[in-house]
């Protein structure tokens, strides 16, 4: 299915997991308007964030579960050492950390990941592990974010799929 994502005046046409076209909304709507599903966002279209510190964020910090009485910020150092960190707990922490990265408009992360449960969480998240950021280009993967005026992420799209949408 073809989707036309409009972010104010610019737009991207997504066909499957690829970018079919980029440009001004009016031009793309004239070509794809009758055949594409339209999604409109009140923000700025961007290739998304690249997180070079992902291994440290996911393997050296614990992202607490909201049901735990540990706050909502990642724990490191001595606080982390006091927790009984099992492989299962590392995997759950990584999933919560990945949710935060998606909510920040992250569309790719650096690796590698040494912990098997963290590596599995990253693979399942859909976030590509890359050595460097990649641009948003025609025929390239449809990985992008839409940021609001306050720089808050409204949408994160990876491989043509909406993986995060602000409420």
C-alpha atoms as an extended CHARMM CRD file, in Angstrom:
* protein
*
       167  EXT
         1         1  UNK       CA              0.0000000000        0.0000000000        0.0000000000  PROA      1               0.0000000000
         2         2  UNK       CA              1.2140000000        3.4770000000       -0.8720000000  PROA      2               0.0000000000
         3         3  UNK       CA              1.0940000000        6.1160000000        1.8700000000  PROA      3               0.0000000000
         4         4  UNK       CA              1.6020000000        9.8410000000        1.4470000000  PROA      4               0.0000000000
         5         5  UNK       CA              2.9350000000       11.3780000000        4.6590000000  PROA      5               0.0000000000
         6         6  UNK       CA              2.4140000000       15.1390000000        4.7590000000  PROA      6               0.0000000000
         7         7  UNK       CA              4.3540000000       17.2390000000        7.2420000000  PROA      7               0.0000000000
         8         8  UNK       CA              3.1400000000       20.7770000000        6.6180000000  PROA      8               0.0000000000
         9         9  UNK       CA              4.4340000000       21.6760000000        3.1460000000  PROA      9               0.0000000000
        10        10  UNK       CA              6.8190000000       18.7770000000        2.5140000000  PROA      10              0.0000000000
        11        11  UNK       CA              5.9330000000       15.1520000000        2.0350000000  PROA      11              0.0000000000
        12        12  UNK       CA              7.2360000000       11.6490000000        1.5370000000  PROA      12              0.0000000000
        13        13  UNK       CA              5.5630000000        8.8500000000       -0.4130000000  PROA      13              0.0000000000
        14        14  UNK       CA              6.1420000000        5.4060000000        1.0560000000  PROA      14              0.0000000000
        15        15  UNK       CA              5.6170000000        2.2230000000       -0.9540000000  PROA      15              0.0000000000
        16        16  UNK       CA              6.1610000000       -0.8170000000        1.2460000000  PROA      16              0.0000000000
        17        17  UNK       CA              9.4130000000       -0.2180000000        3.1130000000  PROA      17              0.0000000000
        18        18  UNK       CA             10.8620000000        2.2230000000        0.5560000000  PROA      18              0.0000000000
        19        19  UNK       CA             10.6390000000        5.9210000000       -0.2070000000  PROA      19              0.0000000000
        20        20  UNK       CA              8.9380000000        6.3170000000       -3.5940000000  PROA      20              0.0000000000
        21        21  UNK       CA              9.1470000000       10.1190000000       -3.6870000000  PROA      21              0.0000000000
        22        22  UNK       CA             10.1550000000       13.1690000000       -1.6320000000  PROA      22              0.0000000000
        23        23  UNK       CA              9.1990000000       16.7680000000       -2.1980000000  PROA      23              0.0000000000
        24        24  UNK       CA              6.6110000000       19.4890000000       -1.8080000000  PROA      24              0.0000000000
        25        25  UNK       CA              3.2150000000       18.1750000000       -0.7510000000  PROA      25              0.0000000000
        26        26  UNK       CA              1.3150000000       19.8000000000       -3.6360000000  PROA      26              0.0000000000
        27        27  UNK       CA              3.5170000000       18.0980000000       -6.2510000000  PROA      27              0.0000000000
        28        28  UNK       CA              3.3250000000       14.6620000000       -4.6440000000  PROA      28              0.0000000000
        29        29  UNK       CA             -0.4240000000       14.9420000000       -4.0090000000  PROA      29              0.0000000000
        30        30  UNK       CA             -0.9520000000       15.6890000000       -7.7120000000  PROA      30              0.0000000000
        31        31  UNK       CA              0.8440000000       12.4750000000       -8.6690000000  PROA      31              0.0000000000
        32        32  UNK       CA             -0.0770000000       10.1000000000       -5.8090000000  PROA      32              0.0000000000
        33        33  UNK       CA             -3.1780000000       11.6680000000       -4.2370000000  PROA      33              0.0000000000
        34        34  UNK       CA             -5.7280000000        9.3400000000       -5.8200000000  PROA      34              0.0000000000
        35        35  UNK       CA             -3.8650000000        6.1340000000       -5.0780000000  PROA      35              0.0000000000
        36        36  UNK       CA             -2.2410000000        6.7830000000       -1.6990000000  PROA      36              0.0000000000
        37        37  UNK       CA             -3.5080000000        6.7760000000        1.8540000000  PROA      37              0.0000000000
        38        38  UNK       CA             -2.8680000000       10.2180000000        3.3540000000  PROA      38              0.0000000000
        39        39  UNK       CA             -1.3510000000       10.7700000000        6.7890000000  PROA      39              0.0000000000
        40        40  UNK       CA             -0.9980000000       14.3750000000        7.8900000000  PROA      40              0.0000000000
        41        41  UNK       CA              1.3640000000       15.5210000000       10.6390000000  PROA      41              0.0000000000
        42        42  UNK       CA              1.7520000000       19.0030000000       12.0990000000  PROA      42              0.0000000000
        43        43  UNK       CA              5.5190000000       19.0350000000       12.1930000000  PROA      43              0.0000000000
        44        44  UNK       CA              8.7780000000       18.8800000000       10.2840000000  PROA      44              0.0000000000
        45        45  UNK       CA              9.8160000000       15.7910000000        8.3320000000  PROA      45              0.0000000000
        46        46  UNK       CA             13.3560000000       14.6240000000        9.1600000000  PROA      46              0.0000000000
        47        47  UNK       CA             15.5010000000       11.5230000000        8.5050000000  PROA      47              0.0000000000
        48        48  UNK       CA             15.3010000000       10.8860000000       12.2510000000  PROA      48              0.0000000000
        49        49  UNK       CA             17.9170000000       10.6170000000       14.9570000000  PROA      49              0.0000000000
        50        50  UNK       CA             20.9280000000        8.3430000000       14.8720000000  PROA      50              0.0000000000
        51        51  UNK       CA             21.9360000000        7.1420000000       18.3480000000  PROA      51              0.0000000000
        52        52  UNK       CA             25.6880000000        6.4300000000       18.4530000000  PROA      52              0.0000000000
        53        53  UNK       CA             25.5680000000        5.7350000000       22.2060000000  PROA      53              0.0000000000
        54        54  UNK       CA             22.9680000000        2.9730000000       21.9760000000  PROA      54              0.0000000000
        55        55  UNK       CA             25.2450000000        0.2250000000       23.3910000000  PROA      55              0.0000000000
        56        56  UNK       CA             25.9050000000        2.2870000000       26.5250000000  PROA      56              0.0000000000
        57        57  UNK       CA             22.2640000000        3.3440000000       26.8380000000  PROA      57              0.0000000000
        58        58  UNK       CA             20.9730000000       -0.2180000000       26.5510000000  PROA      58              0.0000000000
        59        59  UNK       CA             23.7800000000       -2.3130000000       28.0810000000  PROA      59              0.0000000000
        60        60  UNK       CA             25.1760000000       -0.0750000000       30.8000000000  PROA      60              0.0000000000
        61        61  UNK       CA             21.9700000000        1.5240000000       32.0580000000  PROA      61              0.0000000000
        62        62  UNK       CA             18.8080000000        0.0500000000       33.5470000000  PROA      62              0.0000000000
        63        63  UNK       CA             15.5090000000        1.4970000000       32.3220000000  PROA      63              0.0000000000
        64        64  UNK       CA             13.1310000000        0.9600000000       35.2580000000  PROA      64              0.0000000000
        65        65  UNK       CA              9.6860000000       -0.5060000000       34.8860000000  PROA      65              0.0000000000
        66        66  UNK       CA              7.0680000000        2.1190000000       35.8360000000  PROA      66              0.0000000000
        67        67  UNK       CA              5.6950000000       -0.3650000000       38.3940000000  PROA      67              0.0000000000
        68        68  UNK       CA              9.0350000000       -0.3880000000       40.2230000000  PROA      68              0.0000000000
        69        69  UNK       CA              9.7530000000        2.2550000000       42.8220000000  PROA      69              0.0000000000
        70        70  UNK       CA             12.9430000000        3.3510000000       41.0360000000  PROA      70              0.0000000000
        71        71  UNK       CA             11.8440000000        6.4860000000       39.1710000000  PROA      71              0.0000000000
        72        72  UNK       CA             11.6540000000        6.8200000000       35.4280000000  PROA      72              0.0000000000
        73        73  UNK       CA             15.2100000000        7.8150000000       34.4540000000  PROA      73              0.0000000000
        74        74  UNK       CA             17.8430000000        5.2030000000       33.5130000000  PROA      74              0.0000000000
        75        75  UNK       CA             19.9780000000        3.9500000000       36.3860000000  PROA      75              0.0000000000
        76        76  UNK       CA             23.7520000000        3.5890000000       36.1010000000  PROA      76              0.0000000000
        77        77  UNK       CA             26.8200000000        3.1280000000       38.2840000000  PROA      77              0.0000000000
        78        78  UNK       CA             26.3700000000        2.1580000000       41.9240000000  PROA      78              0.0000000000
        79        79  UNK       CA             22.5710000000        2.1170000000       41.7360000000  PROA      79              0.0000000000
        80        80  UNK       CA             22.7500000000       -0.3200000000       38.8370000000  PROA      80              0.0000000000
        81        81  UNK       CA             25.2820000000       -2.4950000000       40.6770000000  PROA      81              0.0000000000
        82        82  UNK       CA             22.8240000000       -2.9040000000       43.5690000000  PROA      82              0.0000000000
        83        83  UNK       CA             20.1680000000       -4.4240000000       41.2960000000  PROA      83              0.0000000000
        84        84  UNK       CA             20.1120000000       -8.1440000000       40.5970000000  PROA      84              0.0000000000
        85        85  UNK       CA             20.5300000000       -7.8960000000       36.8280000000  PROA      85              0.0000000000
        86        86  UNK       CA             19.6350000000      -11.1430000000       35.0910000000  PROA      86              0.0000000000
        87        87  UNK       CA             19.5670000000      -11.6590000000       31.3360000000  PROA      87              0.0000000000
        88        88  UNK       CA             15.7550000000      -11.4400000000       31.4320000000  PROA      88              0.0000000000
        89        89  UNK       CA             15.8980000000       -8.1370000000       33.3080000000  PROA      89              0.0000000000
        90        90  UNK       CA             18.4460000000       -6.7330000000       30.8280000000  PROA      90              0.0000000000
        91        91  UNK       CA             16.1190000000       -7.6550000000       27.9520000000  PROA      91              0.0000000000
        92        92  UNK       CA             13.1100000000       -5.9680000000       29.5800000000  PROA      92              0.0000000000
        93        93  UNK       CA             15.2110000000       -2.8900000000       30.3460000000  PROA      93              0.0000000000
        94        94  UNK       CA             16.4190000000       -2.7380000000       26.7210000000  PROA      94              0.0000000000
        95        95  UNK       CA             12.8320000000       -2.9100000000       25.4210000000  PROA      95              0.0000000000
        96        96  UNK       CA             11.8630000000        0.0570000000       27.6190000000  PROA      96              0.0000000000
        97        97  UNK       CA             14.9780000000        1.9540000000       26.5160000000  PROA      97              0.0000000000
        98        98  UNK       CA             14.1870000000        1.2460000000       22.8740000000  PROA      98              0.0000000000
        99        99  UNK       CA             10.6580000000        2.5950000000       23.3740000000  PROA      99              0.0000000000
       100       100  UNK       CA             12.1990000000        5.8180000000       24.6940000000  PROA      100             0.0000000000
       101       101  UNK       CA             14.5480000000        6.0100000000       21.6910000000  PROA      101             0.0000000000
       102       102  UNK       CA             11.6400000000        5.5560000000       19.2690000000  PROA      102             0.0000000000
       103       103  UNK       CA              9.6850000000        8.2300000000       21.1450000000  PROA      103             0.0000000000
       104       104  UNK       CA             12.6380000000       10.5860000000       20.6080000000  PROA      104             0.0000000000
       105       105  UNK       CA             12.5690000000       10.0520000000       16.8290000000  PROA      105             0.0000000000
       106       106  UNK       CA             15.4610000000        7.5990000000       16.6340000000  PROA      106             0.0000000000
       107       107  UNK       CA             15.5290000000        5.7270000000       13.3280000000  PROA      107             0.0000000000
       108       108  UNK       CA             18.9120000000        3.9550000000       13.6390000000  PROA      108             0.0000000000
       109       109  UNK       CA             21.3790000000        2.9540000000       16.3430000000  PROA      109             0.0000000000
       110       110  UNK       CA             25.0530000000        2.0830000000       16.5260000000  PROA      110             0.0000000000
       111       111  UNK       CA             26.1520000000       -1.3300000000       17.7250000000  PROA      111             0.0000000000
       112       112  UNK       CA             27.3510000000       -3.9210000000       18.4000000000  PROA      112             0.0000000000
       113       113  UNK       CA             25.4680000000       -5.2800000000       21.3940000000  PROA      113             0.0000000000
       114       114  UNK       CA             27.2660000000       -7.8170000000       23.5680000000  PROA      114             0.0000000000
       115       115  UNK       CA             24.3560000000       -8.9790000000       25.7430000000  PROA      115             0.0000000000
       116       116  UNK       CA             22.2250000000      -11.5480000000       23.8870000000  PROA      116             0.0000000000
       117       117  UNK       CA             18.9350000000      -10.3460000000       25.4140000000  PROA      117             0.0000000000
       118       118  UNK       CA             19.7020000000       -6.7310000000       24.4530000000  PROA      118             0.0000000000
       119       119  UNK       CA             20.7210000000       -7.7840000000       20.9430000000  PROA      119             0.0000000000
       120       120  UNK       CA             17.4250000000       -9.6830000000       20.5870000000  PROA      120             0.0000000000
       121       121  UNK       CA             15.4170000000       -6.6770000000       21.8140000000  PROA      121             0.0000000000
       122       122  UNK       CA             17.1390000000       -4.4140000000       19.2770000000  PROA      122             0.0000000000
       123       123  UNK       CA             16.5640000000       -6.8940000000       16.4270000000  PROA      123             0.0000000000
       124       124  UNK       CA             12.8690000000       -7.1880000000       17.2890000000  PROA      124             0.0000000000
       125       125  UNK       CA             12.4060000000       -3.4250000000       17.6290000000  PROA      125             0.0000000000
       126       126  UNK       CA             12.9320000000       -2.8070000000       13.9310000000  PROA      126             0.0000000000
       127       127  UNK       CA             15.6330000000       -0.1890000000       14.5910000000  PROA      127             0.0000000000
       128       128  UNK       CA             18.4820000000       -0.8060000000       12.1550000000  PROA      128             0.0000000000
       129       129  UNK       CA             21.9970000000       -1.1230000000       13.5940000000  PROA      129             0.0000000000
       130       130  UNK       CA             24.2660000000        0.9820000000       11.3700000000  PROA      130             0.0000000000
       131       131  UNK       CA             27.8410000000        2.2750000000       11.5220000000  PROA      131             0.0000000000
       132       132  UNK       CA             26.6490000000        5.8180000000       10.6120000000  PROA      132             0.0000000000
       133       133  UNK       CA             23.4070000000        7.6840000000        9.9380000000  PROA      133             0.0000000000
       134       134  UNK       CA             21.8700000000        7.4260000000        6.4990000000  PROA      134             0.0000000000
       135       135  UNK       CA             19.9560000000       10.1010000000        4.6240000000  PROA      135             0.0000000000
       136       136  UNK       CA             16.3270000000        9.9470000000        3.5930000000  PROA      136             0.0000000000
       137       137  UNK       CA             16.4620000000        9.3220000000       -0.1590000000  PROA      137             0.0000000000
       138       138  UNK       CA             14.2300000000        8.1080000000       -2.9520000000  PROA      138             0.0000000000
       139       139  UNK       CA             14.5330000000        4.2920000000       -3.2120000000  PROA      139             0.0000000000
       140       140  UNK       CA             16.0660000000        4.1830000000        0.2710000000  PROA      140             0.0000000000
       141       141  UNK       CA             14.4160000000        2.6720000000        3.3280000000  PROA      141             0.0000000000
       142       142  UNK       CA             11.4590000000        4.6510000000        4.6170000000  PROA      142             0.0000000000
       143       143  UNK       CA             13.0160000000        5.5590000000        7.9680000000  PROA      143             0.0000000000
       144       144  UNK       CA             11.9910000000        9.0230000000        9.1460000000  PROA      144             0.0000000000
       145       145  UNK       CA             10.5440000000       11.0370000000       11.9900000000  PROA      145             0.0000000000
       146       146  UNK       CA              8.2410000000       14.0200000000       12.2490000000  PROA      146             0.0000000000
       147       147  UNK       CA              9.1250000000       16.5550000000       14.9280000000  PROA      147             0.0000000000
       148       148  UNK       CA              6.8290000000       19.2170000000       16.3570000000  PROA      148             0.0000000000
       149       149  UNK       CA              7.7120000000       22.8780000000       16.8460000000  PROA      149             0.0000000000
       150       150  UNK       CA              9.0220000000       22.0480000000       20.3330000000  PROA      150             0.0000000000
       151       151  UNK       CA             11.2870000000       19.3240000000       18.8160000000  PROA      151             0.0000000000
       152       152  UNK       CA              9.1500000000       16.6180000000       20.4300000000  PROA      152             0.0000000000
       153       153  UNK       CA              8.7170000000       13.5700000000       18.2380000000  PROA      153             0.0000000000
       154       154  UNK       CA              5.2400000000       13.1330000000       16.7650000000  PROA      154             0.0000000000
       155       155  UNK       CA              5.9450000000       10.0630000000       14.6250000000  PROA      155             0.0000000000
       156       156  UNK       CA              8.7630000000        7.5740000000       14.0700000000  PROA      156             0.0000000000
       157       157  UNK       CA              8.4980000000        5.4730000000       10.9100000000  PROA      157             0.0000000000
       158       158  UNK       CA             10.9430000000        2.6400000000       10.2330000000  PROA      158             0.0000000000
       159       159  UNK       CA             10.8140000000        0.5340000000        7.1150000000  PROA      159             0.0000000000
       160       160  UNK       CA              7.5090000000        2.1740000000        6.2090000000  PROA      160             0.0000000000
       161       161  UNK       CA              5.8620000000        1.1930000000        9.5110000000  PROA      161             0.0000000000
       162       162  UNK       CA              4.7630000000        3.6160000000       12.2050000000  PROA      162             0.0000000000
       163       163  UNK       CA              6.6050000000        2.3680000000       15.2790000000  PROA      163             0.0000000000
       164       164  UNK       CA              5.8690000000        5.4000000000       17.4210000000  PROA      164             0.0000000000
       165       165  UNK       CA              3.0490000000        7.9160000000       17.3600000000  PROA      165             0.0000000000
       166       166  UNK       CA              2.5910000000       10.6000000000       20.0230000000  PROA      166             0.0000000000
       167       167  UNK       CA             -0.7700000000       10.6940000000       21.7120000000  PROA      167             0.0000000000
